[in-house]
XYZ file of C-alpha atoms in Angstrom:
667
model
C 30.591 -22.909 2.079
C 28.608 -22.478 -0.548
C 30.108 -19.795 -2.323
C 28.067 -16.840 -3.109
C 26.171 -17.262 -6.238
C 25.052 -20.767 -4.190
C 24.300 -19.081 -1.075
C 21.960 -16.240 -3.029
C 20.279 -19.303 -4.897
C 19.802 -20.875 -1.776
C 18.392 -17.112 -0.372
C 15.601 -16.197 -3.387
C 14.843 -19.839 -3.433
C 13.692 -20.349 0.601
C 12.393 -17.061 0.330
C 9.604 -17.338 -2.512
C 9.099 -21.098 -0.930
C 8.651 -19.710 2.633
C 6.113 -16.530 1.240
C 4.558 -18.691 -1.341
C 3.425 -21.213 1.688
C 2.384 -18.206 4.077
C 0.392 -16.592 0.923
C -1.302 -19.685 0.433
C -2.387 -19.348 4.120
C -3.693 -15.557 3.401
C -0.744 -14.378 5.599
C 1.601 -11.261 5.752
C 4.582 -12.384 3.608
C 6.783 -10.986 5.755
C 5.732 -14.513 8.224
C 6.589 -16.454 5.270
C 10.446 -14.446 4.985
C 10.670 -15.470 8.847
C 9.923 -19.166 8.373
C 12.632 -18.851 5.421
C 14.953 -17.568 7.690
C 13.929 -20.420 10.252
C 14.798 -23.025 7.943
C 17.543 -22.473 6.241
C 19.235 -21.098 9.387
C 22.656 -22.295 10.869
C 20.765 -23.410 13.493
C 18.647 -25.382 11.665
C 19.180 -26.911 8.272
C 22.755 -25.303 7.792
C 21.934 -24.622 4.151
C 23.369 -20.989 4.790
C 25.100 -19.910 6.954
C 24.809 -16.508 8.638
C 27.262 -14.415 5.931
C 28.297 -10.859 5.681
C 27.054 -10.590 2.960
C 23.069 -11.666 4.327
C 24.276 -9.062 7.383
C 24.562 -6.336 4.198
C 21.387 -6.912 2.031
C 20.152 -6.591 5.564
C 20.901 -3.797 6.916
C 19.997 -2.170 3.228
C 16.419 -3.681 3.960
C 16.136 -1.187 7.308
C 17.530 1.522 5.363
C 15.236 1.170 2.325
C 12.630 1.144 4.852
C 12.925 4.183 7.256
C 13.462 5.742 3.720
C 10.357 4.822 2.745
C 8.834 6.007 6.034
C 10.297 9.238 5.069
C 8.820 9.363 1.988
C 5.343 8.596 3.480
C 6.419 11.663 5.981
C 3.681 14.307 5.561
C 4.475 17.800 8.387
C 0.606 18.666 7.924
C -0.572 15.250 7.816
C 1.271 14.777 10.965
C 0.164 18.064 12.361
C -3.816 17.118 11.944
C -2.790 13.806 14.628
C -0.618 15.536 16.517
C -2.626 14.067 20.576
C -2.381 10.516 19.111
C 1.180 11.129 17.599
C 3.185 12.696 20.294
C 0.397 12.643 22.906
C -0.839 8.723 22.313
C 2.024 7.536 20.442
C 4.478 9.090 22.778
C 3.073 8.084 26.410
C 2.751 4.187 24.931
C 6.851 3.990 23.782
C 7.871 6.201 26.921
C 5.434 3.859 29.716
C 6.025 0.424 28.106
C 10.019 1.153 28.401
C 9.217 2.210 32.379
C 6.854 -0.482 32.757
C 9.129 -3.371 31.557
C 12.023 -2.312 34.028
C 9.610 -3.141 37.189
C 8.157 -6.469 34.958
C 11.728 -6.767 34.592
C 12.480 -7.708 37.997
C 9.413 -9.391 38.538
C 10.741 -12.349 36.065
C 13.780 -12.585 38.228
C 11.229 -14.168 41.186
C 10.041 -16.722 38.323
C 12.949 -17.666 36.742
C 16.316 -17.429 37.693
C 17.121 -14.050 35.454
C 18.858 -10.775 36.808
C 18.972 -8.303 34.367
C 20.244 -4.695 35.206
C 17.716 -1.530 34.567
C 19.625 -0.274 32.164
C 19.097 -3.124 29.647
C 15.574 -3.509 30.748
C 14.549 -0.493 29.309
C 16.542 -0.815 26.490
C 14.391 -3.950 26.128
C 11.188 -2.712 26.879
C 12.315 -0.006 23.579
C 12.664 -3.186 21.794
C 9.225 -4.797 22.773
C 7.026 -0.944 22.362
C 7.649 -1.425 18.708
C 4.879 -3.085 16.844
C 4.648 -4.179 12.759
C 3.760 -1.717 10.668
C 3.624 -4.436 8.092
C 1.042 -6.680 9.117
C -0.997 -4.482 11.078
C -1.816 -1.945 8.257
C -1.903 -4.716 5.701
C -4.467 -6.092 8.412
C -6.656 -3.357 8.581
C -6.737 -2.463 5.544
C -7.843 -5.911 4.511
C -10.409 -5.171 6.926
C -11.274 -1.645 5.407
C -10.901 -0.209 8.486
C -8.008 2.233 8.302
C -10.596 4.916 8.658
C -12.093 3.582 11.353
C -11.526 5.033 15.443
C -9.341 2.693 16.328
C -7.572 3.191 12.797
C -6.332 6.332 13.328
C -5.240 5.003 16.897
C -3.283 2.599 15.364
C -1.401 4.400 12.653
C -0.856 7.497 15.197
C 0.778 5.222 17.256
C 2.716 3.225 14.595
C 4.037 6.495 13.171
C 5.872 7.678 16.828
C 7.137 4.666 16.896
C 9.179 5.027 13.114
C 9.566 8.243 14.538
C 11.623 6.892 18.106
C 13.497 4.408 16.843
C 16.219 6.966 15.441
C 16.044 8.917 18.968
C 16.206 4.772 20.924
C 19.227 3.608 18.484
C 21.283 6.289 19.566
C 19.621 6.304 23.375
C 20.700 2.999 24.001
C 23.742 2.562 23.634
C 24.158 5.335 26.285
C 22.485 3.795 28.926
C 25.155 1.806 30.617
C 27.267 4.819 31.755
C 26.914 7.393 34.949
C 24.369 10.697 34.231
C 27.290 12.516 33.687
C 28.354 10.080 31.040
C 25.125 9.841 29.162
C 24.190 13.081 29.583
C 27.523 14.182 28.082
C 26.736 11.275 24.883
C 23.113 11.817 24.443
C 24.085 16.046 24.455
C 27.005 15.266 21.289
C 24.267 13.186 19.664
C 21.738 15.970 19.575
C 24.932 18.233 18.470
C 25.256 15.835 15.555
C 21.513 15.505 14.574
C 21.961 19.186 14.464
C 24.454 19.353 12.413
C 23.714 16.896 10.073
C 19.633 18.059 9.920
C 20.895 21.315 8.983
C 23.297 19.922 6.287
C 20.193 18.255 5.145
C 17.692 19.792 5.287
C 18.377 22.942 4.775
C 21.935 23.386 2.277
C 20.596 19.931 1.081
C 17.186 21.319 0.376
C 18.419 24.367 -1.838
C 19.993 22.256 -4.655
C 17.839 18.910 -4.572
C 15.033 20.163 -5.763
C 17.048 21.938 -8.914
C 18.994 18.738 -8.720
C 16.026 16.274 -9.097
C 14.065 18.512 -11.551
C 17.793 18.656 -14.104
C 18.173 14.638 -13.531
C 14.123 14.387 -14.517
C 14.730 16.100 -17.482
C 17.557 13.695 -19.128
C 14.381 11.369 -19.265
C 15.938 8.196 -18.475
C 14.378 6.305 -15.728
C 17.300 4.410 -14.976
C 18.794 7.257 -14.560
C 16.334 8.784 -12.711
C 16.499 5.464 -10.283
C 20.366 5.952 -9.876
C 20.333 9.196 -8.852
C 17.694 8.288 -5.975
C 19.319 5.598 -5.126
C 22.856 7.810 -4.905
C 21.061 10.549 -2.316
C 19.540 7.347 -0.255
C 23.281 5.734 0.055
C 24.943 9.231 -0.055
C 22.508 10.599 3.283
C 22.693 7.429 4.869
C 26.935 7.814 4.707
C 25.989 11.340 5.655
C 25.263 10.301 9.287
C 27.156 7.244 9.458
C 29.643 9.770 9.530
C 28.641 11.428 12.288
C 28.362 8.523 14.422
C 24.963 8.077 13.885
C 23.108 4.988 12.164
C 22.551 4.909 8.153
C 18.728 4.927 9.087
C 18.806 8.399 9.782
C 20.459 9.389 6.642
C 17.811 7.267 4.838
C 14.837 8.913 6.847
C 15.392 12.550 6.016
C 16.520 11.694 2.731
C 12.667 10.155 2.196
C 11.578 13.610 4.311
C 13.391 15.638 1.459
C 11.719 13.960 -1.634
C 8.698 13.750 -0.089
C 8.466 17.624 -0.611
C 9.250 17.426 -4.449
C 6.784 16.353 -7.228
C 9.048 13.167 -7.473
C 7.878 11.362 -4.805
C 5.203 9.000 -5.851
C 7.786 8.055 -9.001
C 10.483 7.340 -6.380
C 8.142 5.803 -4.666
C 6.988 3.303 -7.266
C 10.667 2.658 -8.012
C 12.007 1.207 -4.812
C 9.223 -0.527 -4.007
C 10.055 -4.062 -5.255
C 13.775 -3.854 -4.315
C 13.299 -2.493 -1.068
C 10.625 -5.297 -0.547
C 13.572 -7.605 -1.409
C 16.297 -6.649 1.005
C 13.910 -5.739 3.565
C 12.596 -9.457 3.101
C 16.632 -10.489 3.743
C 16.159 -8.763 7.023
C 13.178 -10.775 7.978
C 15.296 -14.105 6.370
C 18.772 -12.665 8.555
C 16.379 -12.487 11.627
C 14.738 -15.749 11.446
C 18.713 -17.670 11.464
C 19.172 -16.165 14.590
C 17.400 -18.249 16.451
C 18.563 -21.414 18.063
C 16.432 -24.126 18.273
C 18.161 -25.975 21.006
C 18.765 -22.725 23.139
C 14.673 -22.267 22.245
C 13.332 -25.546 23.707
C 15.853 -25.556 26.486
C 14.370 -22.481 27.840
C 10.737 -23.077 26.883
C 8.819 -22.118 30.164
C 10.960 -18.566 29.549
C 9.794 -18.199 25.778
C 6.100 -18.646 26.915
C 6.631 -16.516 30.121
C 7.989 -13.829 27.747
C 5.543 -14.581 24.999
C 2.076 -13.928 26.977
C 3.628 -11.024 29.415
C 5.070 -9.524 26.604
C 1.555 -9.044 24.961
C -0.724 -8.831 28.436
C 1.455 -5.872 29.135
C 1.113 -4.103 26.285
C -2.342 -4.854 26.041
C -3.233 -3.139 29.317
C -0.909 -0.071 28.370
C -2.179 0.561 24.775
C -6.122 -0.861 25.644
C -5.837 1.794 28.815
C -4.194 4.661 26.696
C -6.507 4.454 24.052
C -9.683 4.724 26.622
C -7.807 7.888 28.611
C -7.247 9.911 25.052
C -11.200 9.305 24.541
C -11.700 5.629 23.150
C -14.843 3.763 23.661
C -14.314 0.573 25.356
C -14.900 -1.471 21.928
C -12.052 1.064 20.342
C -9.521 -0.290 23.007
C -9.908 -3.398 22.952
C -9.019 -2.734 19.413
C -6.554 -0.735 19.172
C -4.779 -3.124 21.939
C -5.657 -5.958 19.671
C -3.580 -4.649 17.136
C -0.302 -3.611 18.397
C -0.202 -5.898 20.913
C 2.444 -8.249 18.538
C 6.237 -7.110 17.925
C 7.719 -4.980 14.954
C 10.381 -4.874 12.518
C 12.572 -2.223 14.372
C 11.789 -4.528 18.145
C 14.881 -6.783 15.819
C 16.264 -3.980 15.270
C 17.081 -2.803 18.441
C 17.971 -6.311 19.530
C 20.592 -7.057 17.460
C 22.039 -3.587 18.814
C 21.939 -4.414 22.474
C 23.686 -7.611 21.546
C 26.186 -5.964 19.818
C 26.462 -4.562 23.305
C 26.736 -7.559 25.182
C 24.498 -6.614 27.386
C 22.509 -9.769 26.948
C 23.341 -13.593 27.127
C 22.501 -15.946 24.269
C 19.791 -17.526 26.121
C 17.641 -14.356 26.816
C 18.402 -13.152 23.456
C 16.929 -16.505 22.106
C 14.065 -15.844 24.136
C 13.358 -12.944 23.730
C 13.073 -13.245 19.340
C 11.433 -16.662 19.681
C 8.822 -14.258 22.014
C 8.817 -11.557 19.109
C 8.604 -14.061 16.312
C 5.585 -16.025 18.005
C 3.401 -12.655 18.446
C 4.316 -11.229 15.120
C 2.615 -15.531 13.433
C -0.222 -14.456 16.028
C -1.311 -11.044 15.421
C -2.948 -12.066 12.124
C -5.308 -13.985 13.571
C -5.877 -11.628 16.303
C -6.514 -8.735 13.991
C -8.716 -10.991 11.606
C -10.711 -11.745 14.924
C -10.392 -8.940 16.641
C -14.355 -7.665 16.330
C -15.194 -11.358 18.007
C -12.427 -10.735 20.967
C -14.365 -7.233 21.351
C -17.668 -8.225 21.785
C -17.175 -11.060 23.829
C -15.529 -8.766 26.112
C -17.628 -5.242 25.983
C -21.033 -6.142 26.630
C -22.468 -2.768 25.060
C -20.280 -3.430 21.527
C -23.445 -4.357 20.569
C -25.603 -1.946 21.537
C -23.158 0.407 20.228
C -23.504 -1.645 16.769
C -26.871 -1.437 16.318
C -27.050 2.053 17.754
C -25.033 2.728 14.890
C -27.574 0.773 13.006
C -30.314 2.538 14.427
C -28.743 6.047 12.889
C -28.588 4.602 9.349
C -31.616 3.709 9.505
C -33.353 6.877 11.103
C -31.764 8.609 7.938
C -33.323 6.214 5.372
C -36.755 5.144 7.100
C -37.699 8.818 5.356
C -36.478 7.685 2.320
C -37.945 6.214 -1.091
C -37.048 5.919 -4.732
C -33.262 7.578 -3.156
C -29.682 7.171 -4.258
C -27.454 5.498 -1.853
C -24.046 6.688 -2.586
C -21.149 4.047 -1.077
C -18.455 6.680 -0.235
C -18.626 10.253 0.198
C -15.112 11.708 -1.539
C -14.645 14.800 -3.681
C -16.914 12.099 -6.211
C -19.553 11.362 -3.799
C -19.660 15.108 -2.496
C -20.281 15.791 -6.066
C -23.203 13.983 -7.197
C -24.558 14.446 -3.662
C -24.840 17.911 -4.542
C -26.043 17.803 -8.020
C -28.690 15.154 -6.285
C -29.915 17.933 -4.274
C -30.450 20.580 -6.814
C -32.636 18.173 -8.544
C -34.101 17.307 -5.014
C -33.404 13.545 -5.363
C -33.166 11.967 -1.868
C -29.962 10.179 -1.297
C -28.099 8.573 1.426
C -24.230 7.923 1.997
C -22.105 5.769 4.189
C -18.623 6.686 5.056
C -15.643 5.443 6.567
C -14.195 9.052 8.003
C -15.429 10.197 11.210
C -14.305 13.111 11.027
C -16.028 14.416 7.502
C -19.118 12.109 8.337
C -19.504 14.559 11.299
C -18.434 17.572 9.342
C -20.980 17.044 6.392
C -23.626 15.860 8.791
C -23.243 18.999 10.000
C -23.277 21.015 7.002
C -26.873 19.123 5.837
C -25.949 16.414 3.781
C -27.483 13.278 4.275
C -24.705 11.451 5.112
C -23.886 8.235 8.173
C -20.796 6.943 8.813
C -21.588 2.909 7.821
C -19.479 0.715 5.972
C -20.546 0.047 2.280
C -19.227 -3.917 2.253
C -21.336 -4.030 5.257
C -24.683 -6.137 5.078
C -26.596 -4.842 7.857
C -25.161 -1.393 6.881
C -26.382 -1.843 3.493
C -29.731 -2.399 5.028
C -30.083 -0.167 7.371
C -29.085 2.512 4.883
C -32.963 1.597 2.535
C -31.242 -0.520 0.187
C -34.648 -1.945 -0.642
C -36.187 0.807 -0.845
C -32.909 2.415 -3.224
C -34.212 3.195 -6.502
C -29.940 3.164 -7.465
C -26.189 2.557 -6.234
C -23.810 5.062 -6.535
C -20.046 3.545 -5.794
C -16.918 5.773 -5.828
C -14.363 4.108 -4.487
C -10.972 3.952 -6.652
C -10.131 0.771 -5.181
C -11.537 -1.932 -7.792
C -11.678 -4.470 -4.840
C -13.606 -2.389 -2.771
C -15.820 -2.126 -5.368
C -16.289 -5.418 -6.444
C -17.167 -6.115 -3.245
C -19.928 -4.148 -2.736
C -21.439 -4.876 -5.839
C -21.264 -8.795 -4.861
C -23.539 -7.366 -1.130
C -26.109 -5.091 -3.353
C -26.966 -8.099 -5.623
C -27.344 -10.579 -3.047
C -30.178 -7.951 -0.688
C -31.494 -5.963 -4.203
C -30.994 -7.626 -7.340
C -31.655 -5.755 -10.038
C -31.423 -2.947 -8.531
C -28.458 -0.333 -11.065
C -25.822 -0.122 -10.065
C -23.203 2.792 -11.215
C -19.854 2.594 -10.586
C -16.712 4.782 -10.450
C -13.713 3.357 -12.410
C -10.252 4.819 -13.098
C -10.093 3.822 -16.365
C -11.487 1.651 -18.449
C -9.490 -1.580 -18.132
C -11.487 -2.418 -15.546
C -15.230 -2.053 -17.200
C -15.301 -5.700 -17.826
C -14.004 -6.954 -14.221
C -16.621 -4.564 -12.798
C -19.829 -5.105 -15.429
C -18.772 -8.807 -14.356
C -19.772 -8.916 -11.315
C -22.844 -7.172 -12.275
C -22.230 -3.518 -12.226
C -25.316 -1.492 -14.786
C -22.646 1.388 -15.582
C -19.269 1.867 -15.570
C -17.550 5.432 -15.762
C -14.014 5.170 -16.506
C -12.568 8.614 -15.327
C -9.779 8.770 -17.611
C -11.514 8.146 -20.533
C -14.900 10.436 -19.504
C -11.625 12.972 -18.885
C -10.812 13.007 -22.324
C -14.000 12.669 -24.012
C -15.504 15.712 -21.505
C -11.600 17.677 -22.675
C -12.542 16.939 -26.312
C -15.718 18.089 -26.672
C -14.786 21.075 -25.051
C -12.328 21.382 -27.735
C -14.850 21.017 -29.889
C -16.372 24.013 -29.177
C -13.901 26.298 -28.576
C -13.410 25.954 -32.408
C -16.834 26.057 -33.871
C -18.409 23.067 -33.810
C -22.415 23.402 -33.230
C -23.350 22.265 -30.358
C -25.426 19.193 -31.094
C -22.484 18.126 -32.757
C -20.564 18.046 -30.424
C -23.400 16.309 -28.326
C -24.217 13.762 -31.097
C -20.283 12.981 -30.966
C -20.220 12.844 -26.750
C -23.131 10.463 -27.262
C -21.667 8.276 -29.958
C -18.234 7.236 -27.858
C -20.305 5.921 -25.374
C -22.905 4.328 -26.398
C -20.653 3.359 -28.596
C -18.895 1.945 -25.208
C -15.859 4.365 -26.106
C -15.102 2.032 -28.856
C -13.280 4.659 -31.164
C -11.252 5.934 -27.783
C -9.982 2.843 -26.314
C -6.237 2.388 -26.499
C -3.154 4.588 -26.358
C 0.081 4.684 -27.809
C 2.280 4.463 -25.218
C 5.098 6.556 -25.106
C 8.801 6.208 -23.562
C 7.401 5.964 -20.198
C 3.846 5.262 -19.325
C 1.372 8.286 -19.072
C -0.337 8.273 -15.850
C 0.977 5.454 -14.347
C -0.115 3.096 -16.591
C 0.739 -0.759 -16.700
C 2.397 -2.595 -19.105
C -0.378 -4.994 -19.361
C -2.509 -2.557 -20.208
C -4.762 -2.102 -24.075
C -2.937 -0.206 -26.033
C -2.646 1.342 -30.132
C -0.174 -0.210 -32.611
C 0.422 0.670 -36.127
C 1.796 -1.629 -38.470
C 2.376 -1.345 -42.211
C 2.189 -4.049 -44.709
C 4.874 -5.738 -46.460
C 4.837 -7.106 -50.203
C 4.749 -11.233 -50.337
C 4.296 -11.413 -46.744
C 1.106 -13.846 -45.636
C -1.376 -11.526 -44.346
C -2.184 -9.668 -48.323
C -5.116 -11.331 -49.532
C -6.236 -12.296 -45.853
C -9.205 -10.433 -43.830
C -10.217 -8.592 -40.404
C -10.780 -12.026 -38.829
C -8.004 -13.791 -39.681
C -6.411 -10.981 -37.770
C -7.674 -11.378 -34.655
C -8.288 -15.635 -35.030
C -4.615 -15.928 -35.556
C -3.252 -12.819 -33.112
C -6.128 -11.981 -30.945
C -5.249 -8.555 -31.226
C -8.293 -5.870 -33.049
C -8.359 -4.078 -35.817
C -9.184 -0.325 -34.550
C -8.472 0.877 -38.188
C -7.233 1.314 -41.260
C -5.455 3.377 -43.731
C -4.606 2.650 -47.564
C -2.528 4.224 -49.952
C -4.294 6.099 -52.709
C -3.872 5.182 -55.733
C -0.975 7.240 -58.458
C -0.414 8.885 -54.744
C 3.109 7.752 -53.568
C 2.525 9.229 -49.882
C -0.930 10.043 -49.074
C -3.784 7.875 -47.537
C -6.760 7.830 -46.792
C -8.688 5.964 -44.103
C -11.123 2.750 -45.014
C -14.688 2.266 -43.468
C -13.955 -1.031 -40.691
C -16.041 -3.649 -42.359
C -15.060 -7.544 -41.745
C -14.930 -7.906 -45.924
C -12.062 -6.524 -45.843
C -8.772 -7.153 -47.672
C -5.587 -6.709 -46.471
C -3.449 -5.629 -49.560
C 0.544 -4.466 -49.512
C 1.914 -0.969 -47.660
C -1.726 -0.613 -45.797
C -1.436 0.743 -42.229
C -3.093 -1.310 -39.834
C -3.785 0.472 -36.151
C -4.078 -2.647 -34.159
C -5.728 -2.820 -30.435
C -4.738 -4.922 -27.815
C -2.186 -5.568 -25.085
C 1.686 -5.881 -25.778
C 1.768 -9.775 -26.139
C -0.929 -9.841 -28.232
C 0.616 -6.448 -30.566
C 4.149 -7.869 -30.716
C 2.110 -11.614 -32.175
C 0.066 -9.877 -34.456
C 2.434 -7.736 -36.454
C 5.061 -11.118 -36.635
C 2.315 -13.031 -37.654
C 1.063 -9.718 -40.503
C 4.206 -8.924 -41.999
C 5.387 -12.828 -41.282
C 7.271 -13.767 -45.590
C 4.988 -15.878 -47.572
C 6.171 -19.565 -48.186
């Protein structure tokens, strides 16, 4: 039997290989972990045994997944989506569970399998789950999260994530008589109530103060240790009350979501959460016994196709019932037909209760895995599938394009605004004041409806769509403004605009100056880095307040812009990077030249050639002074002298290399 170290190495190597193979096909990494588990499992190559260590890691993966969901749990957001979450979502889950019972009874006439109602109901709960990771990634890549069917999908997924806690409590009670079941559920409800009081009332009282105390220590390691303690402590508390560890982690996430430290926590746990969750999927893949699956191939196919069809019919029908068009209903059904992460958690619980034999368990797991592997393909081609089955979908899309074209036909020399968020709305207001025509494209139907009713020239449309840009009058437009935060979205729009109207001015919003070069390379005429512009405006305001003449302030601002913010580039990093800067961001670093080093007598060109870092500024000791320095005007002919203080600009690796070369002792 392999040692713990050998098992760990096998798991990591197989996970890396599986994810690399899947990512090369542009599929979700979850499938890579499942593939790794299939290959190294005890029923395949047996490279890794189904050890308790892996099961423990996998359980922690589910705990941190629920913690992450708790961090995203926003009461105001939930309230705004209550009809979708608690109407559509609840109907989907419970209707799927109920209809699984007659579907299971039908199964006994096709295949020699007979399962009692409580087992079928439990299997229905597992079947009702969908993969949050796969669906959200697929919709995000198609920019459909804010579409009507995207909002339906997200609402249903939110309810599925919430109801799994209830199902983990309900399922063990299903095989009891009605009196015992009612008693068991009542006891569970009391336990949940006590846990909620301890966590949400008592815990909340001391939570913010405690986190503030730890954060004030300004130690990243201490902060993350505190987060781990809280998550595992709450999980242990709910387990002590006979509930699932996942419930405690979920509640811990809710509490932290109400503090100012939510995003710092989310960023900190992201890496090892994904790794632990990956190990969970590896453990699921290892459960598959190929011999049992092949011997029951028809059962696997029947469950795979039957579950897909049943789930699609339920979801598409409910979507139509809750006001979606035929096309939106089909897209919603396609996105949610696959199995989900928590479906495997529920299947494992059913296995532990010894309710189904290995043959059925293996067939169900195999069918679920197949549906998850098929899901990215279905989501990718959902538009083509919808157009094939909904005859008026072409008409609906044409109608939307007609609305955009009608709005833009009256305009020429207008501005097209891509994205009508805060930045887009502020720009629209300024354009209106200057009586400059514009048309804005936005993918949030609620925002479009509200803004258009208020008289704004905004229409529902996708800025990355060639047809939508043409309908918005791209060939007649005078400029295009892109206001997205996501640089990848902006780059796709720029490429489309350049194809349709080469040479049109394209002004792009960017988070900071690191994105400027990337956006300009794909065709942006001008990029506005928000952080740099914000600092520039702050400086201008300070200069005005302290009495600098307004003309001089404007000259300073203009010079900085004309110099492409050259004097403002880079930053001196703190212990914790400000504003979430990444470790690879260009930064400033000062180096004092020592005697007898190879830099003495060299020039600026030597510095850049040897290290790749740029000279931002130089200070030189005043003759006859021991401590006073003065700034030296930058010039390529400057010769470095001992005790010069050079301020360098570059990425961390370049700065380290430059400092080592500058102060290398002359041989």
